[in-house]
Each structure stands twice: as structure tokens, then as C-alpha cells.
Amino acid sequence: MSTPGEYYRSLPPVSKTYGVACLMTTAALYLGLYNPWTIALEYELVFKRFQVWRLITNFFFLGPFSFPFAFRLIIIAKYGVSLERGPFDKRTADYVWMFIFGALSLLVMAAIPPLYIPFMGPSLVFMIVYIWGREFPNARISIYGVVSLKGFYLPWALLALDLIFGDPLMPDILGMVAGHLYYFLTVLHPLAGGRNLLKTPLWVHKVVAYWGEGFQVNAPVPSDPSAGIAFRGRSHRLGGMATRGSSPEQAQTRDQGPLQQPKPAADGVAFHGRSHRLGGR
């Protein structure tokens, strides 16, 4: 059985960072270190007093220590980690972009007065639940050990539970809208023959590479900025090639062996096109 320290170190970087940030924000509130309204989303203060931190800090507040807070933290630790280790495995920049796009979508929706919520953290967490349900539609899950259902219906089941418990439904609905918008633009629309309208920007790749955590397949930037840029041109052995007038046969003789045909990869030819998740992957 792993210790808490081993479990913490085994968590993927993005989910771990967001979960710890939410936990520290609530712990600081419990210790009386700040007033929660100093980090709430308030557009009037953002534009008139330039308190731009409110656009970010409101996503890290999941409420005071309570059962709803613990449940949202469990969602990050279970479904957020499952996404990062599953469909977003070795795609750290894409996972970070999912969070950024979800936050931007929620900020736009919160600018509409009937949809305004001072703290959008619960909505961002519910977006994780919705995307997980679309990525794992046939996974069997259990609600409090009473109801067993497929993963596709998990967001709707949690929405029904909030309705039964008397919790506000607006954060859940906004999270579902943001999650569906992301999934439609990155998966459903490309599968229908359209373009990927939500490709991860280059600056996100650079931030992840500078961060030095996670791994991105086919990243447009080197994973370690201090390592320099890899050489992609044609390579020649210095001092081992023939002069300009030498024939290929003479070059083979100096290399002490005939030219060998490249061996096919054991796992097949590498795929160079765009990939899309099929069948829930």
C-alpha cells in the first residue's frame, strides 16, 4: 500500500497542481488569511480598478471546508487524473489548453448577467466530469454504492443529485456547456470531416516545455529549453565521406560494409497525420 507521499508524487502534473491550489485556497480561508470576496469574479472591479487577478483566482475557490468541497476535490483526483492518464496521456499541453479554454468560456458566460457566478471553480470541475463522461461513455461507475450507470450519464446523475440536495444548478450547467463546446470543437467536429478549430496554441506548448513537467507528443518546441533546438537537416559523417568526385561504391568501401536498408519499425510506421479519438478514446 502506497504512502500519502508516494500517492502525491504519482499524480500527473496538471491535476495535481490544480487540486493543490484549490486545497491551499480553502485552507487559507479557514485560517482567516483573506476575505473570499477579494478573489471573487467582479467585472466592475476588473475593468475600473484593474484587479485582473480576479479573472484567475475565482477558479481556485471551491467553497469552504464541507462535503461539497471534498466531493469536488475527489472529482479532480479521480476523473481529472483519469483524463490526464488516459485520453490526454503524453499530451500535457493539450490538457492545459483544455483548462484554459474552459476558463475562458466560463468567463464569457459569466459576463451575461443571468449567468453570473462569483466563483467559477465548481463549474470548471463539472466541465472535467462532462468531458470524462464523453471520453469514457461505457465505463461502469457507482453513485454512493446505490446506483450503477455508464460514464456517459455521470454528469446528468450529479446534476440530479444537486437538484435533490437543493444545491444551485447553474454552476453545473455552465460547466456542461463549456465541456460540450470543447469536446465538439476538438473531437466531434473533426470526426465529422471539419477542421480542428481548437488546436493547442504554440505559447501553451512553450509554457509546458518551460515548466518541465509532463510530456507532449509531437510538441513543436523542445521539452527542455536549455537543451537547444534539435538539428533536423541531412547529416554527414565528417572525414568519413568521399570527396565530391568519389563514387558511391568507393564510399561504401571506406565504410567497410555495404549500405544497409533501413529496418522497418517493430511497431509499424509512425503516423504523421492528425489523430482523433474514436470510440470514446
Short mmCIF file of C-alpha atoms in Angstrom, two decimals:
data_model
loop_
_atom_site.label_atom_id
_atom_site.label_comp_id
_atom_site.label_asym_id
_atom_site.label_seq_id
_atom_site.Cartn_x
_atom_site.Cartn_y
_atom_site.Cartn_z
CA MET A 1 0.00 0.00 0.00
CA SER A 2 1.45 3.35 -1.06
CA THR A 3 2.03 6.14 1.43
CA PRO A 4 0.41 9.59 1.01
CA GLY A 5 3.73 10.95 -0.21
CA GLU A 6 4.07 8.25 -2.85
CA TYR A 7 0.48 8.80 -3.97
CA TYR A 8 1.08 12.54 -4.26
CA ARG A 9 4.24 12.06 -6.34
CA SER A 10 2.44 9.60 -8.62
CA LEU A 11 -0.23 12.14 -9.61
CA PRO A 12 0.07 13.74 -13.08
CA PRO A 13 1.23 17.36 -13.00
CA VAL A 14 -1.81 19.35 -14.19
CA SER A 15 -4.44 17.71 -11.98
CA LYS A 16 -2.06 17.74 -9.04
CA THR A 17 -1.29 21.44 -9.44
CA TYR A 18 -4.93 22.46 -9.75
CA GLY A 19 -6.07 20.25 -6.87
CA VAL A 20 -3.34 21.51 -4.53
CA ALA A 21 -4.08 25.13 -5.48
CA CYS A 22 -7.78 24.65 -4.65
CA LEU A 23 -6.90 22.95 -1.35
CA MET A 24 -4.49 25.72 -0.33
CA THR A 25 -7.03 28.41 -1.24
CA THR A 26 -9.66 26.88 1.04
CA ALA A 27 -7.11 26.21 3.80
CA ALA A 28 -6.05 29.87 3.72
CA LEU A 29 -9.70 30.90 4.05
CA TYR A 30 -10.11 28.55 7.02
CA LEU A 31 -7.10 30.20 8.70
CA GLY A 32 -8.61 33.64 8.10
CA LEU A 33 -5.77 34.82 5.85
CA TYR A 34 -8.02 36.57 3.34
CA ASN A 35 -11.58 37.57 2.55
CA PRO A 36 -13.05 35.37 -0.19
CA TRP A 37 -14.57 38.38 -1.96
CA THR A 38 -11.07 39.69 -2.68
CA ILE A 39 -10.62 36.83 -5.18
CA ALA A 40 -14.20 36.64 -6.49
CA LEU A 41 -15.04 37.44 -10.10
CA GLU A 42 -16.25 41.04 -10.25
CA TYR A 43 -16.07 42.59 -13.71
CA GLU A 44 -16.68 46.11 -12.45
CA LEU A 45 -13.59 45.91 -10.25
CA VAL A 46 -11.60 44.21 -13.00
CA PHE A 47 -12.19 46.99 -15.55
CA LYS A 48 -12.47 50.04 -13.28
CA ARG A 49 -9.76 49.22 -10.69
CA PHE A 50 -7.70 46.82 -12.82
CA GLN A 51 -7.98 43.96 -10.32
CA VAL A 52 -7.21 41.49 -13.08
CA TRP A 53 -6.25 38.70 -10.68
CA ARG A 54 -9.95 38.08 -10.13
CA LEU A 55 -10.16 36.58 -13.62
CA ILE A 56 -7.92 33.73 -12.41
CA THR A 57 -8.27 33.42 -8.64
CA ASN A 58 -12.02 32.76 -8.71
CA PHE A 59 -11.35 29.36 -10.36
CA PHE A 60 -9.34 28.13 -7.36
CA PHE A 61 -12.10 28.59 -4.78
CA LEU A 62 -14.33 25.52 -4.45
CA GLY A 63 -16.03 26.70 -1.28
CA PRO A 64 -15.18 26.35 2.43
CA PHE A 65 -14.34 23.02 4.01
CA SER A 66 -17.51 20.98 3.61
CA PHE A 67 -18.85 17.88 1.90
CA PRO A 68 -19.35 19.68 -1.46
CA PHE A 69 -15.75 20.90 -1.32
CA ALA A 70 -14.45 17.39 -0.57
CA PHE A 71 -16.59 15.93 -3.35
CA ARG A 72 -15.21 18.42 -5.91
CA LEU A 73 -11.66 17.68 -4.78
CA ILE A 74 -12.34 13.95 -5.23
CA ILE A 75 -13.60 14.67 -8.75
CA ILE A 76 -10.27 16.32 -9.60
CA ALA A 77 -8.31 13.46 -8.02
CA LYS A 78 -10.33 10.74 -9.76
CA TYR A 79 -11.78 11.98 -13.04
CA GLY A 80 -9.23 14.70 -13.72
CA VAL A 81 -6.36 12.27 -13.15
CA SER A 82 -8.16 9.63 -15.25
CA LEU A 83 -8.37 12.07 -18.16
CA GLU A 84 -4.74 13.11 -17.84
CA ARG A 85 -3.56 9.50 -17.73
CA GLY A 86 -5.98 8.30 -20.41
CA PRO A 87 -7.04 10.39 -23.44
CA PHE A 88 -4.52 13.13 -22.57
CA ASP A 89 -1.63 10.78 -21.81
CA LYS A 90 1.61 12.36 -23.09
CA ARG A 91 -0.46 15.40 -24.13
CA THR A 92 0.16 17.73 -21.20
CA ALA A 93 -0.07 20.91 -23.29
CA ASP A 94 -3.42 19.80 -24.72
CA TYR A 95 -4.72 19.16 -21.20
CA VAL A 96 -3.55 22.58 -20.03
CA TRP A 97 -5.26 24.12 -23.06
CA MET A 98 -8.47 22.31 -22.12
CA PHE A 99 -8.41 24.06 -18.73
CA ILE A 100 -7.60 27.43 -20.30
CA PHE A 101 -10.34 27.17 -22.91
CA GLY A 102 -12.84 26.07 -20.27
CA ALA A 103 -11.92 29.01 -18.04
CA LEU A 104 -12.21 31.49 -20.93
CA SER A 105 -15.59 30.06 -21.95
CA LEU A 106 -16.88 30.37 -18.39
CA LEU A 107 -15.64 33.96 -18.13
CA VAL A 108 -17.53 34.84 -21.28
CA MET A 109 -20.71 33.20 -20.00
CA ALA A 110 -20.34 34.93 -16.61
CA ALA A 111 -20.37 38.30 -18.40
CA ILE A 112 -24.07 37.67 -19.13
CA PRO A 113 -25.93 38.96 -16.03
CA PRO A 114 -28.34 35.98 -15.64
CA LEU A 115 -25.38 33.57 -15.82
CA TYR A 116 -23.05 35.47 -13.48
CA ILE A 117 -21.40 33.44 -10.70
CA PRO A 118 -18.71 34.99 -8.45
CA PHE A 119 -16.72 31.75 -8.16
CA MET A 120 -16.39 29.61 -11.30
CA GLY A 121 -14.28 26.84 -9.76
CA PRO A 122 -17.23 24.41 -9.34
CA SER A 123 -18.16 24.97 -12.99
CA LEU A 124 -14.61 24.17 -14.11
CA VAL A 125 -14.66 20.98 -12.05
CA PHE A 126 -18.00 19.98 -13.56
CA MET A 127 -16.53 20.54 -17.01
CA ILE A 128 -13.98 17.83 -16.13
CA VAL A 129 -16.83 15.48 -15.24
CA TYR A 130 -18.61 16.15 -18.53
CA ILE A 131 -15.52 15.59 -20.68
CA TRP A 132 -14.69 12.43 -18.74
CA GLY A 133 -18.19 11.12 -19.41
CA ARG A 134 -17.75 11.71 -23.14
CA GLU A 135 -14.31 10.12 -23.21
CA PHE A 136 -15.37 7.07 -21.17
CA PRO A 137 -19.03 6.63 -22.12
CA ASN A 138 -19.14 2.89 -21.39
CA ALA A 139 -17.23 2.90 -18.10
CA ARG A 140 -19.27 1.48 -15.22
CA ILE A 141 -19.48 3.73 -12.18
CA SER A 142 -21.37 3.60 -8.91
CA ILE A 143 -23.09 6.52 -7.17
CA TYR A 144 -22.75 6.12 -3.40
CA GLY A 145 -22.80 2.36 -3.89
CA VAL A 146 -26.53 2.54 -4.68
CA VAL A 147 -26.90 3.33 -8.37
CA SER A 148 -24.71 1.86 -11.12
CA LEU A 149 -24.64 3.55 -14.50
CA LYS A 150 -22.45 4.22 -17.51
CA GLY A 151 -19.95 7.05 -17.58
CA PHE A 152 -21.91 8.93 -20.24
CA TYR A 153 -24.71 9.57 -17.73
CA LEU A 154 -22.45 10.66 -14.84
CA PRO A 155 -22.87 14.45 -15.37
CA TRP A 156 -26.64 14.10 -15.52
CA ALA A 157 -26.67 11.94 -12.38
CA LEU A 158 -24.62 14.53 -10.47
CA LEU A 159 -26.93 17.26 -11.76
CA ALA A 160 -29.91 15.30 -10.42
CA LEU A 161 -28.21 14.86 -7.05
CA ASP A 162 -27.60 18.60 -6.75
CA LEU A 163 -31.28 19.14 -7.53
CA ILE A 164 -32.29 16.67 -4.78
CA PHE A 165 -29.87 18.16 -2.23
CA GLY A 166 -31.01 21.71 -3.00
CA ASP A 167 -27.63 22.89 -4.34
CA PRO A 168 -27.55 25.53 -7.10
CA LEU A 169 -27.65 24.06 -10.59
CA MET A 170 -26.22 27.00 -12.53
CA PRO A 171 -22.52 26.10 -11.89
CA ASP A 172 -23.13 22.55 -13.13
CA ILE A 173 -24.99 23.69 -16.24
CA LEU A 174 -22.30 26.21 -17.18
CA GLY A 175 -19.65 23.52 -16.73
CA MET A 176 -21.55 21.16 -19.01
CA VAL A 177 -21.86 23.87 -21.67
CA ALA A 178 -18.13 24.63 -21.55
CA GLY A 179 -17.27 20.92 -21.62
CA HIS A 180 -19.55 20.21 -24.58
CA LEU A 181 -18.17 23.18 -26.50
CA TYR A 182 -14.62 21.91 -26.03
CA TYR A 183 -15.49 18.32 -26.92
CA PHE A 184 -17.45 19.39 -30.00
CA LEU A 185 -14.65 21.59 -31.37
CA THR A 186 -11.81 19.11 -30.68
CA VAL A 187 -13.46 15.72 -31.32
CA LEU A 188 -16.96 15.73 -32.80
CA HIS A 189 -16.44 18.41 -35.45
CA PRO A 190 -13.13 16.93 -36.75
CA LEU A 191 -14.67 13.44 -36.84
CA ALA A 192 -17.48 14.83 -38.99
CA GLY A 193 -14.91 15.98 -41.55
CA GLY A 194 -14.31 19.50 -40.28
CA ARG A 195 -11.12 21.18 -39.17
CA ASN A 196 -9.82 21.16 -35.63
CA LEU A 197 -10.85 24.68 -34.66
CA LEU A 198 -9.30 24.46 -31.21
CA LYS A 199 -5.70 23.43 -31.83
CA THR A 200 -3.42 24.00 -28.85
CA PRO A 201 -1.57 27.32 -29.37
CA LEU A 202 2.20 27.39 -29.61
CA TRP A 203 2.58 29.52 -26.50
CA VAL A 204 0.89 26.81 -24.41
CA HIS A 205 3.46 24.30 -25.68
CA LYS A 206 6.22 26.73 -24.74
CA VAL A 207 4.82 27.22 -21.24
CA VAL A 208 4.61 23.46 -20.67
CA ALA A 209 8.13 22.97 -22.03
CA TYR A 210 9.47 25.72 -19.75
CA TRP A 211 7.53 24.23 -16.84
CA GLY A 212 9.44 20.99 -17.38
CA GLU A 213 6.57 18.78 -16.22
CA GLY A 214 4.60 16.27 -18.25
CA PHE A 215 5.27 15.22 -21.83
CA GLN A 216 3.81 16.28 -25.17
CA VAL A 217 3.87 14.00 -28.21
CA ASN A 218 4.97 15.82 -31.40
CA ALA A 219 5.48 19.05 -29.47
CA PRO A 220 6.52 21.96 -31.71
CA VAL A 221 9.07 23.08 -29.10
CA PRO A 222 11.84 21.12 -27.34
CA SER A 223 10.85 19.73 -23.95
CA ASP A 224 13.95 21.24 -22.35
CA PRO A 225 14.60 24.82 -23.50
CA SER A 226 18.19 24.73 -22.17
CA ALA A 227 18.95 21.78 -24.44
CA GLY A 228 18.69 23.85 -27.62
CA ILE A 229 16.90 23.01 -30.83
CA ALA A 230 17.36 19.61 -32.35
CA PHE A 231 19.08 19.52 -35.77
CA ARG A 232 16.62 18.39 -38.44
CA GLY A 233 18.77 18.62 -41.58
CA ARG A 234 20.67 15.93 -43.51
CA SER A 235 23.62 14.54 -41.53
CA HIS A 236 27.01 13.50 -42.97
CA ARG A 237 29.97 11.95 -41.23
CA LEU A 238 32.93 14.29 -41.18
CA GLY A 239 36.07 12.69 -42.57
CA GLY A 240 34.18 9.56 -43.50
CA MET A 241 32.56 10.56 -46.76
CA ALA A 242 34.13 10.53 -50.20
CA THR A 243 35.23 13.64 -52.00
CA ARG A 244 32.87 15.28 -54.42
CA GLY A 245 34.17 13.15 -57.27
CA SER A 246 34.04 9.82 -55.46
CA SER A 247 31.52 7.18 -56.41
CA PRO A 248 29.00 5.59 -54.06
CA GLU A 249 30.83 2.26 -54.35
CA GLN A 250 34.05 3.85 -53.07
CA ALA A 251 32.19 5.42 -50.19
CA GLN A 252 30.74 2.02 -49.28
CA THR A 253 34.24 0.50 -49.36
CA ARG A 254 35.61 3.12 -46.99
CA ASP A 255 32.70 2.49 -44.65
CA GLN A 256 33.77 -1.19 -44.61
CA GLY A 257 30.40 -2.56 -45.49
CA PRO A 258 27.55 -2.19 -47.92
CA LEU A 259 24.80 0.27 -47.37
CA GLN A 260 22.00 -1.34 -45.37
CA GLN A 261 18.36 -0.78 -45.98
CA PRO A 262 16.59 0.79 -43.02
CA LYS A 263 14.76 -1.78 -40.96
CA PRO A 264 11.03 -1.26 -40.53
CA ALA A 265 9.95 -0.24 -37.08
CA ALA A 266 8.79 -3.05 -34.90
CA ASP A 267 5.58 -1.27 -34.12
CA GLY A 268 4.75 -0.24 -37.66
CA VAL A 269 5.06 3.05 -39.48
CA ALA A 270 4.72 6.21 -37.41
CA PHE A 271 1.51 8.12 -38.06
CA HIS A 272 2.18 11.62 -39.37
CA GLY A 273 -1.36 12.93 -39.82
CA ARG A 274 -3.93 14.31 -37.43
CA SER A 275 -5.28 11.90 -34.88
CA HIS A 276 -8.78 11.85 -33.46
CA ARG A 277 -10.15 9.82 -30.60
CA LEU A 278 -12.57 7.14 -31.74
CA GLY A 279 -14.93 5.06 -29.70
CA GLY A 280 -14.50 7.05 -26.55
CA ARG A 281 -10.72 7.27 -26.76
#
